[in-house]
Coordinates of C-alpha atoms and ligand atoms in Angstrom, one line a residue:
Chain A
M14 CA 54.7 106.2 87.2
Y15 CA 55.4 108.8 84.5
S16 CA 56.5 107.9 81.0
K17 CA 59.5 109.6 79.6
I18 CA 57.5 112.1 77.6
E19 CA 55.2 112.9 80.6
I20 CA 58.1 113.4 83.0
K21 CA 59.8 115.9 80.7
N22 CA 56.6 117.9 80.4
T23 CA 55.4 117.9 84.0
S24 CA 56.5 120.8 86.3
I25 CA 59.3 120.0 88.7
E26 CA 56.9 121.2 91.5
E27 CA 54.3 118.6 90.6
I28 CA 56.8 115.7 90.4
I29 CA 58.2 116.8 93.8
K30 CA 54.7 116.8 95.3
K31 CA 54.4 113.1 94.3
Y32 CA 58.0 112.0 95.0
P33 CA 59.5 114.5 97.5
Y34 CA 62.9 112.8 97.5
I35 CA 63.7 113.8 93.9
E36 CA 64.9 117.2 95.1
N37 CA 68.0 115.3 96.1
F38 CA 68.3 114.0 92.5
F39 CA 68.2 117.5 91.0
K40 CA 70.8 118.7 93.6
E41 CA 73.3 115.8 92.9
Q42 CA 72.8 116.2 89.1
E43 CA 73.5 120.0 89.4
I44 CA 70.5 120.8 87.3
P45 CA 69.9 124.6 87.6
I46 CA 66.3 125.0 88.6
E47 CA 65.4 128.6 88.9
N48 CA 61.7 128.1 89.0
K49 CA 60.0 124.9 90.1
S50 CA 57.0 125.6 88.0
Q51 CA 59.1 124.8 84.9
T52 CA 59.3 121.4 83.3
L53 CA 62.5 119.5 82.5
N54 CA 61.9 120.3 78.9
E55 CA 61.7 124.1 79.6
I56 CA 64.8 123.9 81.8
F57 CA 66.9 122.2 79.2
K58 CA 65.8 124.7 76.5
N59 CA 67.3 127.6 78.5
I60 CA 70.4 125.9 79.7
S61 CA 73.9 127.2 78.6
S62 CA 76.2 124.9 76.9
I63 CA 78.6 125.0 79.9
E64 CA 75.7 123.9 82.2
R65 CA 74.8 121.2 79.7
E66 CA 78.3 119.8 79.9
D67 CA 78.4 119.8 83.7
I68 CA 75.1 117.8 83.8
V69 CA 76.6 115.3 81.3
Y70 CA 73.2 113.7 80.6
S71 CA 71.0 115.0 77.7
E72 CA 67.4 116.0 78.3
D73 CA 66.3 112.5 77.3
E74 CA 68.9 110.8 79.4
T75 CA 68.0 112.9 82.4
A76 CA 64.4 111.9 82.1
E77 CA 65.4 108.3 81.9
K78 CA 67.7 108.5 84.9
L79 CA 65.0 110.3 86.8
I80 CA 62.5 107.6 86.1
Q81 CA 65.0 105.0 87.2
Y82 CA 65.8 106.9 90.3
I83 CA 62.1 107.1 91.3
K84 CA 61.8 103.3 90.6
N85 CA 64.8 102.6 92.8
M86 CA 63.5 104.8 95.6
Q87 CA 60.0 103.4 95.5
E88 CA 61.4 99.9 95.8
F89 CA 63.6 101.0 98.6
L90 CA 60.6 102.5 100.5
G91 CA 58.4 99.5 99.9
V92 CA 59.4 97.9 103.2
E93 CA 56.5 95.5 103.5
D94 CA 57.5 92.9 101.0
N95 CA 61.1 93.2 101.9
T96 CA 60.9 91.9 105.4
V97 CA 63.4 89.0 106.0
K98 CA 61.8 86.7 108.6
N99 CA 64.3 83.9 108.1
L100 CA 67.3 82.9 106.0
S101 CA 68.1 79.3 105.0
I102 CA 71.5 78.0 103.8
L103 CA 71.3 74.8 101.7
P104 CA 74.4 72.7 101.6
G105 CA 77.0 72.8 98.8
K106 CA 80.5 71.4 98.8
D107 CA 83.8 72.1 100.5
K108 CA 87.2 72.9 98.9
E109 CA 87.8 69.2 98.0
G110 CA 84.3 68.9 96.4
Y111 CA 82.8 66.8 99.2
A112 CA 79.2 67.5 100.0
E113 CA 78.5 69.4 103.2
K114 CA 77.0 67.1 105.7
Y115 CA 74.2 69.2 107.2
E116 CA 70.7 69.3 105.9
K117 CA 69.5 72.8 105.8
L118 CA 70.3 75.7 108.2
T119 CA 67.5 78.1 108.8
I120 CA 68.2 81.2 110.9
K121 CA 65.3 83.3 112.2
N122 CA 65.4 87.0 112.9
G123 CA 66.3 87.8 116.4
E124 CA 68.7 84.8 116.5
I125 CA 72.4 85.0 117.1
I126 CA 74.7 82.5 115.3
S127 CA 78.5 82.3 115.8
I128 CA 80.7 81.3 113.0
V129 CA 84.0 79.7 114.0
G130 CA 86.9 78.2 112.1
P131 CA 90.6 78.9 111.4
T132 CA 91.6 81.7 109.2
G133 CA 91.2 80.8 105.5
S134 CA 88.7 78.1 106.4
G135 CA 85.9 79.6 104.4
K136 CA 84.1 82.1 106.7
S137 CA 84.3 84.9 104.2
R138 CA 83.0 82.6 101.4
L139 CA 80.0 81.7 103.5
L140 CA 79.3 85.3 104.1
A141 CA 79.8 86.1 100.5
D142 CA 77.3 83.4 99.6
I143 CA 74.7 85.0 101.8
E144 CA 75.3 88.5 100.5
W145 CA 75.1 87.3 96.9
T146 CA 72.1 85.2 97.7
A147 CA 73.9 82.3 96.0
S148 CA 71.8 80.0 93.9
G149 CA 74.3 77.3 93.1
D150 CA 76.3 79.8 91.1
T151 CA 79.3 80.3 93.5
P152 CA 82.3 78.1 94.1
T153 CA 80.6 76.3 97.0
G154 CA 77.4 75.6 95.1
R155 CA 75.3 76.6 98.1
H156 CA 71.8 78.0 97.8
I157 CA 70.4 80.8 99.9
L158 CA 66.7 81.0 100.6
I159 CA 64.9 84.0 102.0
N160 CA 61.6 83.3 103.9
G161 CA 61.8 79.8 102.5
E162 CA 62.0 80.9 98.9
K163 CA 64.6 81.4 96.2
A164 CA 65.9 84.9 96.8
D165 CA 65.1 87.9 94.6
K166 CA 68.1 89.0 92.5
K167 CA 67.6 92.6 93.6
W168 CA 69.6 91.9 96.7
R169 CA 72.7 91.5 94.5
F170 CA 73.0 94.9 92.9
S171 CA 71.0 97.5 94.7
G172 CA 72.8 100.7 95.5
G173 CA 70.6 101.2 98.5
K174 CA 69.5 98.0 100.2
K175 CA 72.0 95.3 101.0
L176 CA 71.2 92.0 102.7
V177 CA 74.2 92.1 105.0
A178 CA 75.5 94.9 107.1
Q179 CA 79.0 94.5 108.5
L180 CA 80.7 95.6 111.6
S181 CA 84.4 94.9 112.3
Q182 CA 87.1 96.0 114.5
N183 CA 89.0 97.6 111.6
M184 CA 86.2 100.0 110.7
N185 CA 86.5 103.7 111.6
F186 CA 84.5 106.8 111.0
V187 CA 86.1 108.9 108.3
M188 CA 83.6 111.8 107.7
D189 CA 84.2 115.2 109.2
L190 CA 80.9 115.5 110.9
S191 CA 79.4 115.6 114.4
V192 CA 77.6 112.6 115.7
E193 CA 74.3 114.4 115.2
E194 CA 75.0 115.7 111.7
F195 CA 76.3 112.3 110.7
L196 CA 73.2 110.4 112.0
H197 CA 70.9 112.9 110.2
L198 CA 72.8 112.3 107.0
H199 CA 72.3 108.6 107.3
A200 CA 68.7 109.0 108.2
E201 CA 68.1 111.2 105.2
S202 CA 69.6 108.6 102.9
R203 CA 67.2 106.1 104.3
L204 CA 64.3 108.5 103.7
I205 CA 62.8 107.9 107.1
E206 CA 60.1 110.1 108.6
N207 CA 60.6 110.9 112.3
E208 CA 64.2 111.7 111.8
D209 CA 64.8 113.7 115.0
Q210 CA 63.4 111.0 117.2
V211 CA 65.4 108.3 115.6
V212 CA 68.7 110.2 115.8
E213 CA 68.0 111.0 119.5
R214 CA 67.3 107.3 120.2
I215 CA 70.5 106.1 118.5
I216 CA 72.6 108.5 120.6
E217 CA 70.8 107.3 123.7
E218 CA 71.3 103.7 122.9
A219 CA 75.0 104.2 121.9
N220 CA 75.6 105.9 125.2
R221 CA 74.1 103.0 127.0
L222 CA 76.6 100.7 125.3
A223 CA 79.7 102.9 125.6
G224 CA 81.7 103.0 128.8
E225 CA 82.2 106.8 128.5
K226 CA 79.4 108.9 127.3
F227 CA 79.7 111.3 124.4
S228 CA 77.6 114.3 123.3
P229 CA 75.6 114.8 120.1
G230 CA 78.0 117.6 119.1
A231 CA 81.1 115.4 119.4
Q232 CA 83.1 114.8 116.1
I233 CA 82.7 111.2 115.0
T234 CA 86.3 111.0 114.1
G235 CA 87.3 112.1 117.6
L236 CA 85.4 109.3 119.4
S237 CA 87.3 106.7 121.4
G238 CA 87.4 103.1 120.1
G239 CA 84.7 102.0 122.4
Q240 CA 82.5 105.0 121.7
S241 CA 82.9 104.5 117.9
R242 CA 82.0 100.9 118.2
A243 CA 79.0 101.7 120.3
L244 CA 77.7 104.3 117.9
M245 CA 78.3 102.0 114.9
I246 CA 76.3 99.2 116.6
A247 CA 73.4 101.5 117.7
D248 CA 73.3 103.1 114.2
T249 CA 73.4 99.7 112.4
A250 CA 70.7 98.3 114.7
I251 CA 68.3 101.1 114.3
L252 CA 69.0 102.7 111.0
S253 CA 70.7 100.2 108.7
S254 CA 68.4 98.9 105.9
S255 CA 70.1 95.4 106.1
P256 CA 68.2 92.6 107.9
I257 CA 71.4 90.6 108.6
I258 CA 74.3 91.9 110.6
L259 CA 77.7 90.3 110.5
I260 CA 79.9 91.1 113.4
D261 CA 83.6 90.3 112.9
E262 CA 85.0 90.1 116.4
I263 CA 84.3 93.0 118.8
E264 CA 87.0 93.6 121.3
N265 CA 85.9 93.8 124.9
A266 CA 87.1 97.4 125.5
G267 CA 84.9 100.4 126.3
I268 CA 81.7 98.7 125.2
N269 CA 79.1 96.4 126.8
R270 CA 78.9 93.6 124.2
E271 CA 76.0 91.8 125.8
K272 CA 73.8 94.9 125.7
A273 CA 75.0 95.5 122.1
L274 CA 73.8 92.0 121.0
K275 CA 70.5 92.5 122.8
L276 CA 70.0 95.8 121.0
L277 CA 70.6 94.1 117.6
V278 CA 68.4 91.2 118.4
G279 CA 65.7 93.5 119.7
E280 CA 65.6 95.2 116.4
E281 CA 64.8 91.8 114.8
K282 CA 68.1 91.5 113.0
I283 CA 69.7 88.2 112.2
V284 CA 73.1 88.3 113.9
L285 CA 76.0 86.4 112.5
M286 CA 79.2 86.7 114.6
A287 CA 82.6 85.6 113.5
T288 CA 84.4 85.2 116.7
H289 CA 86.8 83.1 118.7
D290 CA 86.0 84.7 122.0
P291 CA 84.3 82.2 124.2
I292 CA 82.1 84.8 125.9
L293 CA 80.7 86.0 122.5
A294 CA 80.4 82.6 121.1
L295 CA 78.4 81.4 124.1
M296 CA 76.0 84.3 123.7
G297 CA 75.0 82.7 120.4
D298 CA 72.2 80.3 120.1
R299 CA 74.1 78.0 117.8
R300 CA 77.5 78.0 116.2
I301 CA 78.6 77.1 112.7
I302 CA 81.9 75.2 112.4
I303 CA 83.7 76.0 109.2
N304 CA 86.5 73.8 108.0
N305 CA 88.2 73.4 104.6
G306 CA 85.8 75.7 102.8
G307 CA 82.6 73.9 104.0
I308 CA 80.2 73.9 107.0
A309 CA 81.5 70.9 109.0
D310 CA 79.0 71.1 111.8
I311 CA 76.3 73.1 113.5
I312 CA 76.3 73.0 117.2
K313 CA 73.6 74.2 119.5
T314 CA 74.9 76.0 122.5
S315 CA 74.1 73.6 125.4
E316 CA 72.9 74.6 128.8
K317 CA 76.1 73.2 130.2
E318 CA 78.1 75.5 128.0
K319 CA 75.9 78.4 128.8
S320 CA 76.5 77.8 132.5
M321 CA 80.1 78.6 132.0
L322 CA 79.2 82.1 130.8
K323 CA 79.0 83.3 134.4
E324 CA 82.6 82.4 135.4
L325 CA 83.9 83.5 132.0
K326 CA 82.4 86.9 132.5
E327 CA 84.0 87.1 136.0
I328 CA 87.4 86.3 134.6
D329 CA 86.8 88.8 131.9
S330 CA 85.9 91.6 134.2
Y331 CA 88.9 90.8 136.4
L332 CA 91.1 91.3 133.4
N333 CA 89.4 94.5 132.6
E334 CA 89.9 95.8 136.1
L335 CA 93.6 95.0 135.9
R336 CA 93.8 96.9 132.6
E337 CA 92.2 99.9 134.2
D338 CA 94.5 99.7 137.2
L339 CA 97.5 99.6 134.8
R340 CA 96.2 102.6 132.9
Y341 CA 95.7 104.7 136.0
G342 CA 99.0 103.7 137.6
R343 CA 97.5 101.7 140.4
E344 CA 99.0 98.6 142.0
L345 CA 97.6 95.4 140.6
K346 CA 95.6 93.3 143.1
R347 CA 94.7 89.7 143.1
N348 CA 91.1 88.7 142.7
N349 CA 89.8 86.3 145.3
I350 CA 88.3 84.0 142.5
F351 CA 91.8 82.7 142.2
S352 CA 92.2 81.9 145.9
L353 CA 92.1 78.2 145.0
Y354 CA 95.6 78.5 143.6
D355 CA 96.9 79.7 147.0
A356 CA 97.5 76.3 148.5
Chain B
M27 CA 87.2 88.7 72.6
N28 CA 85.5 90.7 75.3
L29 CA 86.5 94.2 76.1
V30 CA 85.9 96.1 79.4
T31 CA 87.1 99.6 80.3
F32 CA 87.9 100.4 83.9
S33 CA 88.2 103.9 85.1
G34 CA 88.2 105.7 88.4
P35 CA 90.1 108.3 90.5
P36 CA 93.8 107.7 91.3
S37 CA 94.4 105.0 94.0
S38 CA 90.7 104.1 94.2
G39 CA 91.6 100.4 94.0
K40 CA 91.3 99.7 90.2
T41 CA 94.3 97.4 90.0
A42 CA 93.5 95.7 93.3
V43 CA 90.0 94.9 92.1
I44 CA 91.1 93.8 88.6
L45 CA 93.8 91.5 90.1
K46 CA 91.3 89.8 92.4
T47 CA 88.8 89.5 89.6
I48 CA 91.3 88.0 87.3
E49 CA 92.0 85.2 89.8
S50 CA 88.3 84.1 89.5
L51 CA 88.4 84.4 85.7
H52 CA 91.6 82.3 85.6
D53 CA 89.7 79.6 87.6
R54 CA 87.3 79.5 84.7
G55 CA 90.1 79.0 82.3
L56 CA 89.8 82.4 80.6
K57 CA 92.8 84.3 79.2
V58 CA 92.8 87.9 80.4
G59 CA 95.1 90.7 79.4
V60 CA 95.4 94.3 80.7
V61 CA 96.5 97.6 79.2
K62 CA 97.1 100.4 81.7
F63 CA 96.8 104.0 80.6
D64 CA 98.4 106.6 82.8
C65 CA 99.9 110.0 82.6
L66 CA 103.4 110.2 84.0
Y67 CA 104.2 107.1 85.9
T68 CA 102.8 103.7 86.8
D69 CA 104.1 100.4 87.9
D70 CA 100.8 98.7 87.7
D71 CA 102.2 96.7 84.8
L72 CA 104.7 95.0 87.1
L73 CA 101.8 93.9 89.4
Y74 CA 100.0 92.3 86.5
K75 CA 103.1 90.7 85.1
K76 CA 103.8 89.1 88.5
V77 CA 100.6 87.0 88.2
G78 CA 101.3 86.1 84.6
V79 CA 98.9 88.4 83.0
P80 CA 99.9 89.8 79.5
V81 CA 100.2 93.5 80.0
K82 CA 101.1 96.7 78.2
K83 CA 101.3 100.3 79.5
G84 CA 100.9 103.6 77.8
L85 CA 102.0 106.9 79.3
S86 CA 100.4 110.0 77.8
G87 CA 103.1 112.4 79.1
S88 CA 102.1 115.9 78.2
L89 CA 98.9 114.9 76.4
C90 CA 95.5 114.6 78.0
P91 CA 95.4 110.9 79.1
D92 CA 91.9 110.3 77.8
H93 CA 92.7 111.8 74.4
Y94 CA 95.6 109.5 74.4
F95 CA 93.3 106.6 75.3
V96 CA 91.0 107.1 72.3
S97 CA 93.8 107.6 69.9
N98 CA 95.3 104.3 70.9
I99 CA 92.4 102.0 71.8
E100 CA 92.1 100.4 68.4
E101 CA 95.8 99.4 68.4
V102 CA 95.3 98.0 71.9
V103 CA 92.3 95.9 70.8
Q104 CA 94.4 94.5 67.9
W105 CA 97.2 93.6 70.5
G106 CA 94.6 91.8 72.6
L107 CA 93.4 89.8 69.6
D108 CA 97.0 89.0 68.7
K109 CA 97.5 87.6 72.2
E110 CA 94.3 85.5 71.7
L111 CA 92.8 87.0 74.8
D112 CA 89.3 86.0 75.9
L113 CA 89.0 89.3 77.8
L114 CA 90.9 92.5 77.4
I115 CA 90.7 95.0 80.3
T116 CA 91.8 98.6 80.0
E117 CA 92.6 100.5 83.2
S118 CA 92.8 104.2 83.1
A119 CA 93.3 106.7 85.9
G120 CA 90.6 109.3 85.9
L121 CA 92.9 112.2 86.2
C122 CA 90.9 115.3 85.5
N123 CA 87.4 114.0 86.4
R124 CA 86.2 115.6 83.3
C125 CA 86.7 112.8 80.9
S126 CA 85.6 109.2 80.8
P127 CA 87.2 106.8 78.4
Y128 CA 84.0 104.8 77.9
I129 CA 82.9 103.5 74.6
K130 CA 79.3 102.9 73.5
D131 CA 78.5 99.2 73.6
V132 CA 81.7 98.3 75.5
K133 CA 81.2 97.5 79.2
A134 CA 82.3 100.4 81.4
V135 CA 83.2 100.0 85.0
C136 CA 83.9 102.9 87.4
V137 CA 85.9 102.1 90.6
I138 CA 85.5 104.5 93.5
D139 CA 86.4 104.2 97.2
N140 CA 84.5 104.8 100.4
L141 CA 87.4 107.0 101.7
S142 CA 87.2 109.6 99.0
G143 CA 84.4 111.6 100.6
I144 CA 80.7 111.7 100.1
N145 CA 80.8 114.4 97.5
T146 CA 83.1 112.4 95.2
P147 CA 80.2 110.7 93.3
R148 CA 79.0 114.2 92.3
K149 CA 82.5 115.5 91.6
I150 CA 83.7 112.9 89.2
G151 CA 81.0 113.6 86.7
P152 CA 81.1 111.7 83.4
M153 CA 83.3 108.9 84.8
L154 CA 80.6 107.8 87.1
K155 CA 77.5 109.1 85.3
T156 CA 78.2 107.2 82.1
A157 CA 79.4 103.9 83.7
D158 CA 77.4 100.6 83.5
M159 CA 78.8 99.3 86.7
V160 CA 80.2 101.0 89.8
V161 CA 82.5 99.1 92.1
I162 CA 82.9 100.6 95.6
T163 CA 86.1 99.6 97.4
K164 CA 87.6 100.1 100.9
G165 CA 84.4 99.2 102.7
D166 CA 86.5 97.3 105.2
I167 CA 87.8 100.4 106.9
V168 CA 84.7 102.7 107.1
S169 CA 81.5 102.3 109.1
Q170 CA 78.3 100.6 107.8
A171 CA 76.5 103.9 107.9
E172 CA 79.2 105.6 105.7
R173 CA 79.0 102.7 103.2
E174 CA 75.2 103.1 103.0
V175 CA 75.4 106.9 102.6
F176 CA 78.1 106.6 100.0
A177 CA 76.2 104.0 98.0
S178 CA 73.0 106.1 98.1
K179 CA 75.0 109.1 96.7
V180 CA 76.2 106.9 93.9
N181 CA 72.7 105.8 93.2
T182 CA 71.5 109.4 93.0
V183 CA 74.2 110.4 90.6
N184 CA 73.8 107.4 88.3
P185 CA 70.5 105.6 89.1
D186 CA 70.8 102.8 86.6
A187 CA 74.3 101.7 87.3
L188 CA 74.8 98.4 88.9
V189 CA 76.5 99.0 92.2
M190 CA 78.8 96.4 93.8
H191 CA 81.0 96.4 96.8
V192 CA 84.4 94.7 96.3
N193 CA 87.2 94.6 98.8
G194 CA 90.5 95.0 96.9
L195 CA 92.6 93.5 99.7
T196 CA 90.6 90.4 100.6
G197 CA 88.9 90.0 97.3
Q198 CA 85.5 89.8 99.0
G199 CA 82.9 90.3 96.3
S200 CA 85.3 89.8 93.4
F201 CA 84.1 86.4 92.4
E202 CA 80.6 87.7 92.1
F203 CA 81.8 90.7 90.2
S204 CA 83.8 88.5 87.8
T205 CA 80.7 86.7 86.7
L206 CA 79.4 89.9 85.2
L207 CA 82.5 90.8 83.2
F208 CA 82.7 88.0 80.6
D209 CA 79.9 87.3 78.1
E210 CA 80.2 84.1 76.1
D211 CA 78.3 85.7 73.1
E212 CA 80.3 88.9 72.9
D213 CA 83.0 89.1 70.3
I214 CA 84.8 92.3 69.6
N215 CA 87.2 92.4 66.7
T216 CA 87.6 96.1 66.4
V217 CA 86.4 99.3 68.0
K218 CA 86.6 101.3 64.7
G219 CA 83.4 103.0 64.0
K220 CA 82.3 102.9 67.7
K221 CA 81.8 106.1 69.6
L222 CA 82.7 107.6 72.9
R223 CA 79.9 107.8 75.4
F224 CA 80.7 111.4 76.3
S225 CA 82.7 114.0 74.4
M226 CA 86.2 114.9 75.5
P227 CA 86.8 118.5 76.6
S228 CA 85.1 120.9 74.3
A229 CA 87.9 122.8 72.7
M230 CA 91.4 124.2 72.9
C231 CA 92.7 127.3 74.4
S232 CA 96.1 128.9 73.9
Y233 CA 97.6 127.0 76.8
C234 CA 96.8 123.7 75.2
L235 CA 99.1 124.9 72.4
G236 CA 102.0 125.6 74.6
E237 CA 101.4 129.2 75.8
T238 CA 103.1 129.8 79.1
R239 CA 102.6 133.6 79.6
I240 CA 99.8 134.7 82.0
G241 CA 97.4 137.5 81.1
E242 CA 94.2 138.3 79.2
E243 CA 96.1 139.1 76.0
H244 CA 97.5 135.6 75.8
Q245 CA 94.2 133.9 76.2
L246 CA 92.8 132.7 72.9
G247 CA 90.2 130.1 71.9
N248 CA 87.9 128.6 74.4
V249 CA 88.2 130.5 77.7
R250 CA 86.0 130.2 80.7
K251 CA 86.3 132.8 83.5
I252 CA 85.7 132.3 87.2
D253 CA 82.8 134.2 88.7
L254 CA 84.2 136.2 91.6
G255 CA 81.1 138.4 92.1
D256 CA 81.7 141.9 93.4
S257 CA 85.0 141.1 95.0
G258 CA 86.5 140.3 91.6
V259 CA 88.8 142.7 89.9
Ligands
LIG417 N1 91.7 98.7 102.9 C1 91.5 98.6 101.6 N2 92.5 99.0 100.8 C2 92.4 98.8 99.4 C3 91.2 98.3 98.9 N3 91.3 98.3 97.5 C4 92.5 98.8 97.3 N4 93.2 99.1 98.4 C5 94.5 99.7 98.6 O1 94.5 101.0 98.0 C6 95.8 101.3 97.4 C7 95.5 101.7 95.9 O2 95.0 100.6 95.2 P1 95.3 100.4 93.6 O3 94.6 99.2 93.2 O4 96.7 100.5 93.3 O5 94.5 101.7 93.1 P2 94.4 102.1 91.5 O6 93.1 102.7 91.4 O7 94.8 101.0 90.6 O8 95.5 103.3 91.5 P3 96.2 104.0 90.2 O9 96.2 102.9 89.1 O10 97.5 104.4 90.6 O11 95.3 105.1 89.9 C8 96.6 100.1 97.5 O12 97.5 100.2 98.6 C9 95.6 99.0 97.8 O13 96.1 97.9 98.5 C10 90.1 97.9 99.8 O14 89.1 97.4 99.4 N5 90.4 98.0 101.1
LIG418 MG1 96.2 101.0 89.1

């Protein structure tokens, strides 16, 4: 790594050779580089007072910020030591101050955990504890361990890498870009290499999840609800830097939820799912019961419960068919799974 | 007393974040007051009053709001001391994107929202570039990818700011944020002698002094001209 004096007196060209991503830094900082063989020091010598004002930072400050930027990016790129293999939640206390009664909850990557409990019961607090990698310093007093160890504080503040990615029914795309442009923008910010392939794969996977297919050139803001959800899930699975995904209820419209969960799990994510939909909940390996601000119980999905999944799905697809029939002006027909009521 | 200055584009969620944060500070038994600086109109003061927070507002009217801020901040600090506050928060709307009402050695927080467009971090200049902490709001209504891209833009524009996501509606993240605002050891009695982090607009032109007529002959002082290239007149 350069020292401040070194970085001011090294040609831009040479710094870029070592850290290609800093071109982005110069662009966002609006530093007028006419000739990349110049050094920061030379650039600042020839800068007009108006340009100086637009940059805001002085030469020294720019050098300091650049060094910090390189440090952040190097850390961001250092994936090896960042792998989250498992996450443990050590008990704290509920709203009344009673100790939570479970011992230690460890969730491995590739596992799906449902979180259930009434509104206001403490689901958000649990999630916030995880995001903040709590170490007894939040209202619940819980501790979060990553790979069995006390978590690094870097998860708390980084502008780039967050521990938890979130997906909820309320989220919409807001940028005026096509699917392809948008994915490239995301891929760029992640500094990944084989950008084109990754973008192609996300579109392919999203189209496998979505009921109706969309093209790479479609505007993201014009996608249907199901298509947006599908794209968000595929993008989060493949391109998000976060090892943990929180899903806040996905509606069963225009998207194959089972495939969606498989995709996330296949990418080695830890999947937390806040849901009261029995089909989704049963797709989880375990479920956390939240009550009165604390974890009241952790239930393993039993074989008996799992065996209900088949009939639940049947009822679900029956309802979906009826919705489709309504939408297209057809007459509603009774499904024979209900023939037992005919007597 | 602790002092923290909040700034950020209009409607970015400053008041929402401050209100949620104050809830957590109240739980710790801290006394918090707010002074809102704005230009023509604000009813933020009513929102603070409603939750029992001592509040004052200052409207700059025809003056540049950030000039107005610096000219009044010492009196505001004295008001806070008078009220025996543990923490005084100032909220100012970043109206022209050129200024930033941040003071050296006084915590500076910039609040921007995910909806404002990916070029906003670059557009708002000093307000973001000279902040210690950046709070990003409205993450609940955009996609994960957009949040990630936005945060990475913020990091490129101000690499050593501490970046946090707070939801102004649900308060998610506000407890965590509140733990960074109050410092037991900090005690500010005055801001006299302290300096702004970044200079205010560089000079005056004739229009600052009330000129209303348009035309070259009426332009005096510091005048910058637009570059229209060949198509210019
Ligand atoms: N969905 C969502 N809305 C938010 C969030 N934060 C704030 N808002 C809403 O955004 C609007 C503006 O929020 P304010 O807190 O008044 O913004 P402000 O920056 O204080 O605005 P001014 O002081 O007028 O510049 C309000 O309607 C808030 O409810 C958030 O995290 N998510
Ligand atoms: Mg406000």
